[in-house]
Amino acid sequence: MARLEIQGISQGFGEVDVLRDVTLDVESGEIACLLGPSGCGKTTLFHVISGLVSPRAGRVLLDGEDVTGRPGHLSYMLQKDLLLQHKRIIDNVSLPLVLRGVPVDEARSRAAELFGVFGLEGTERRWPSELSGGMRSYLFSQEFMLLDEPFSALDAFTKADMHTWFLDVVGRMGTTALVVTHDIDEALTLADEVFVMRGNPQAGEPTSIVGSVRIGCPRSERKAYALTEGFLENKRRLLSLLG
């Protein structure tokens, strides 16, 4: 598990200011969600946090270490999984370990142990079209995961099942996670804390964090949480922050 601190991040492209003074903390072992409308800069912030892009201002700290502009310290699952089509699933999944210098046979062995955890027994020799990138992201860094709208393409019934599965796996693995979403109900179902981003960079309004809501419901009770008054009250608070 790892603690993430985002301190005063500002970023833009050309003359467009996208992010301004974005500050948030994700405590070790927690799941946090970034909630905001499409185009507000959520993915840009993820690029900064992952180290793929250096910000104009601000710092990214992981367990107190400054990792600003330094990729390779956090797992980052993009909206598109980017699996290598010419490699079988076992070799795609074990690739992060191989890139870190682990011998191929050992990397495959360690990756194979996770297929049961992810409910994918028997798929090791299949091809990438039959697997998402989530397991590979986990092997890249087991301490902190960035997930960019991981469930957006799913129908409502499958998404509900995946939410339950995700909460169970993250709890068992002890991983800290930050999830991008524009779905209020999803944020309330997954997160220990929801951070709200608001802005319209294309209209000259840089995005910032305008507030957050902590979810008091234990993860083990999230399935029934949507039917409670607490869920509705937190939804009202998030809608108010979104403006």
Coordinates of C-alpha atoms in Angstrom, one line a residue:
M1 CA 0.0 0.0 0.0
A2 CA 1.1 3.5 -0.7
R3 CA 0.0 7.1 0.1
L4 CA -0.3 9.6 -2.7
E5 CA -0.1 13.4 -2.3
I6 CA -0.9 15.7 -5.1
Q7 CA 0.4 19.2 -4.3
G8 CA -0.7 22.2 -6.3
I9 CA -0.6 20.7 -9.8
S10 CA -1.0 23.1 -12.7
Q11 CA -0.8 22.0 -16.3
G12 CA -1.9 23.1 -19.8
F13 CA -1.2 22.8 -23.5
G14 CA -0.1 25.8 -25.4
E15 CA -2.2 28.7 -24.3
V16 CA -4.9 26.5 -22.8
D17 CA -4.7 26.1 -19.0
V18 CA -6.2 22.8 -18.1
L19 CA -5.4 22.2 -14.4
R20 CA -4.9 24.9 -11.8
D21 CA -3.6 24.2 -8.3
V22 CA -5.0 20.7 -8.0
T23 CA -4.4 19.3 -4.5
L24 CA -5.6 16.0 -3.0
D25 CA -4.4 13.1 -0.8
V26 CA -5.2 9.4 -1.2
E27 CA -4.5 7.6 2.1
S28 CA -2.7 4.2 2.1
G29 CA -5.1 1.3 1.4
E30 CA -8.0 3.5 0.3
I31 CA -9.9 3.8 -3.0
A32 CA -10.5 7.3 -4.2
C33 CA -12.5 8.5 -7.2
L34 CA -12.0 11.6 -9.3
L35 CA -15.4 12.7 -10.4
G36 CA -16.0 15.3 -13.1
P37 CA -17.6 15.9 -16.5
S38 CA -15.9 14.8 -19.7
G39 CA -13.2 17.2 -20.9
C40 CA -12.5 18.7 -17.6
G41 CA -8.9 17.3 -17.3
K42 CA -9.2 14.1 -15.4
T43 CA -7.0 12.1 -17.8
T44 CA -4.5 15.0 -18.0
L45 CA -4.2 14.8 -14.2
F46 CA -3.6 11.1 -14.5
H47 CA -0.8 11.6 -17.0
V48 CA 0.8 14.0 -14.6
I49 CA 0.4 11.6 -11.6
S50 CA 1.8 8.7 -13.6
G51 CA 4.9 10.7 -14.6
L52 CA 4.1 10.6 -18.3
V53 CA 3.8 14.4 -18.3
S54 CA 5.7 17.0 -16.2
P55 CA 3.4 19.7 -14.8
R56 CA 3.9 23.4 -15.1
A57 CA 3.8 23.6 -11.3
G58 CA 3.3 21.3 -8.3
R59 CA 4.5 18.0 -7.0
V60 CA 3.5 14.3 -6.9
L61 CA 4.6 12.5 -3.8
L62 CA 4.3 8.7 -3.3
D63 CA 5.0 7.7 0.4
G64 CA 6.8 11.1 0.7
E65 CA 9.1 10.6 -2.2
D66 CA 8.9 13.1 -5.0
V67 CA 8.0 11.2 -8.2
T68 CA 7.0 14.2 -10.3
G69 CA 7.7 13.5 -14.0
R70 CA 9.2 10.1 -13.2
P71 CA 7.2 7.2 -14.7
G72 CA 7.4 3.7 -13.4
H73 CA 6.3 4.2 -9.8
L74 CA 2.5 3.6 -10.2
S75 CA 0.4 1.2 -12.2
Y76 CA -1.7 3.1 -14.8
M77 CA -4.5 1.4 -16.6
L78 CA -5.6 3.5 -19.6
Q79 CA -9.0 3.6 -21.1
K80 CA -7.5 1.5 -23.9
D81 CA -5.6 -1.5 -22.5
L82 CA -2.8 -1.5 -25.2
L83 CA -2.1 -5.2 -24.9
L84 CA 0.4 -6.6 -27.4
Q85 CA -1.7 -8.5 -30.0
H86 CA 1.2 -10.8 -31.0
K87 CA 1.7 -12.1 -27.4
R88 CA -0.5 -14.6 -25.5
I89 CA -2.2 -13.5 -22.3
I90 CA 0.4 -15.0 -20.0
D91 CA 3.2 -13.2 -21.8
N92 CA 1.3 -9.9 -21.8
V93 CA 0.5 -10.2 -18.1
S94 CA 4.1 -11.1 -17.1
L95 CA 5.6 -8.3 -19.4
P96 CA 6.0 -5.7 -16.6
L97 CA 8.1 -8.2 -14.5
V98 CA 10.2 -9.0 -17.5
L99 CA 10.9 -5.3 -18.2
R100 CA 12.0 -5.0 -14.6
G101 CA 14.6 -7.8 -15.1
V102 CA 12.8 -10.8 -13.8
P103 CA 13.6 -14.0 -15.8
V104 CA 10.8 -15.0 -18.3
D105 CA 10.0 -18.3 -16.6
E106 CA 9.8 -16.7 -13.1
A107 CA 7.7 -13.8 -14.5
R108 CA 5.3 -16.3 -16.0
S109 CA 5.1 -18.3 -12.8
R110 CA 4.4 -15.2 -10.7
A111 CA 1.8 -14.0 -13.2
A112 CA 0.1 -17.4 -13.3
E113 CA -0.6 -17.2 -9.6
L114 CA -3.0 -14.3 -10.2
F115 CA -5.2 -15.8 -12.8
G116 CA -7.4 -17.4 -10.1
V117 CA -7.6 -14.2 -8.1
F118 CA -8.8 -12.3 -11.2
G119 CA -11.2 -15.2 -12.1
L120 CA -9.4 -16.0 -15.3
E121 CA -8.2 -19.5 -14.9
G122 CA -7.7 -21.3 -18.2
T123 CA -7.1 -18.1 -20.3
E124 CA -3.3 -18.1 -19.9
R125 CA -2.7 -19.3 -23.5
R126 CA -5.4 -17.2 -25.2
W127 CA -5.0 -13.9 -27.0
P128 CA -5.4 -10.3 -25.9
S129 CA -8.8 -9.8 -27.3
E130 CA -10.1 -12.0 -24.5
L131 CA -8.6 -10.1 -21.6
S132 CA -8.5 -6.5 -20.2
G133 CA -5.4 -4.8 -19.0
G134 CA -6.2 -4.8 -15.3
M135 CA -4.1 -7.8 -14.3
R136 CA -1.0 -6.5 -16.1
S137 CA -1.4 -3.1 -14.4
Y138 CA -1.5 -4.8 -11.0
L139 CA 1.8 -6.6 -11.7
F140 CA 3.5 -3.4 -12.7
S141 CA 2.9 -2.0 -9.2
Q142 CA 1.0 -3.8 -6.5
E143 CA 1.0 -0.8 -4.2
F144 CA -0.9 1.9 -6.2
M145 CA -3.1 1.7 -9.2
L146 CA -4.5 4.5 -11.4
L147 CA -7.6 3.4 -13.3
D148 CA -9.1 5.6 -16.0
E149 CA -12.8 4.9 -16.4
P150 CA -12.2 1.1 -16.2
F151 CA -15.9 0.1 -16.3
S152 CA -17.3 2.7 -18.7
A153 CA -17.9 0.3 -21.6
L154 CA -19.9 -2.2 -19.6
D155 CA -23.7 -2.6 -19.4
A156 CA -25.3 -1.9 -16.0
F157 CA -25.6 -5.5 -14.9
T158 CA -22.0 -6.4 -15.7
K159 CA -20.8 -3.2 -14.2
A160 CA -22.5 -4.0 -10.9
D161 CA -20.8 -7.4 -10.8
M162 CA -17.5 -5.9 -11.7
H163 CA -17.8 -3.3 -8.9
T164 CA -18.3 -6.0 -6.3
W165 CA -15.4 -8.0 -7.8
F166 CA -13.1 -4.9 -7.8
L167 CA -13.8 -4.0 -4.2
D168 CA -13.1 -7.6 -3.2
V169 CA -9.8 -7.9 -5.1
V170 CA -8.5 -4.5 -4.0
G171 CA -9.3 -5.4 -0.4
R172 CA -7.6 -8.7 -0.6
M173 CA -4.5 -7.3 -2.3
G174 CA -4.2 -4.3 0.0
T175 CA -3.8 -2.0 -3.0
T176 CA -4.4 1.8 -2.9
A177 CA -6.3 3.0 -6.0
L178 CA -7.4 6.2 -7.7
V179 CA -10.2 5.8 -10.2
V180 CA -11.4 8.3 -12.8
T181 CA -15.2 8.3 -13.5
H182 CA -17.9 10.6 -14.6
D183 CA -20.6 8.4 -13.1
I184 CA -21.8 9.6 -9.7
D185 CA -23.3 6.3 -8.6
E186 CA -20.1 4.4 -9.5
A187 CA -18.0 6.9 -7.5
L188 CA -20.3 6.4 -4.5
T189 CA -20.2 2.6 -4.9
L190 CA -16.4 2.3 -5.2
A191 CA -14.8 5.1 -3.3
D192 CA -13.8 5.7 0.3
E193 CA -13.5 9.4 -0.7
V194 CA -14.7 11.1 -3.9
F195 CA -12.9 14.2 -5.2
V196 CA -14.9 16.5 -7.4
M197 CA -13.2 18.3 -10.4
R198 CA -14.9 21.2 -12.0
G199 CA -13.8 23.5 -14.8
N200 CA -14.1 24.1 -18.5
P201 CA -10.6 24.5 -20.0
Q202 CA -11.8 25.1 -23.5
A203 CA -13.8 28.1 -22.2
G204 CA -10.9 29.5 -20.3
E205 CA -11.9 28.0 -16.9
P206 CA -9.0 25.8 -15.7
T207 CA -10.1 22.8 -13.6
S208 CA -9.5 22.4 -9.9
I209 CA -10.7 20.3 -7.0
V210 CA -13.7 22.0 -5.6
G211 CA -14.4 19.6 -2.8
S212 CA -14.6 16.0 -1.6
V213 CA -17.1 13.7 0.1
R214 CA -16.0 10.8 2.3
I215 CA -18.2 7.7 2.2
G216 CA -18.9 6.3 5.6
C217 CA -20.3 3.0 4.4
P218 CA -18.0 0.0 4.8
R219 CA -17.0 -1.6 1.5
S220 CA -18.6 -4.9 2.5
E221 CA -22.0 -3.2 2.6
R222 CA -21.8 -1.3 -0.7
K223 CA -24.2 -3.6 -2.6
A224 CA -27.1 -2.4 -0.4
Y225 CA -25.7 1.2 0.1
A226 CA -27.5 2.5 -3.0
L227 CA -30.9 2.0 -1.3
T228 CA -30.0 4.0 1.8
E229 CA -30.6 7.7 2.7
G230 CA -26.9 8.1 3.2
F231 CA -26.3 7.3 -0.4
L232 CA -28.9 9.8 -1.6
E233 CA -27.5 12.5 0.8
N234 CA -23.9 12.0 -0.5
K235 CA -25.3 12.1 -4.1
R236 CA -26.9 15.5 -3.3
R237 CA -23.6 16.8 -2.0
L238 CA -21.7 15.6 -5.1
L239 CA -24.3 17.2 -7.4
S240 CA -24.0 20.4 -5.5
L241 CA -20.2 20.4 -5.9
L242 CA -20.5 19.7 -9.6
G243 CA -22.7 22.8 -9.9

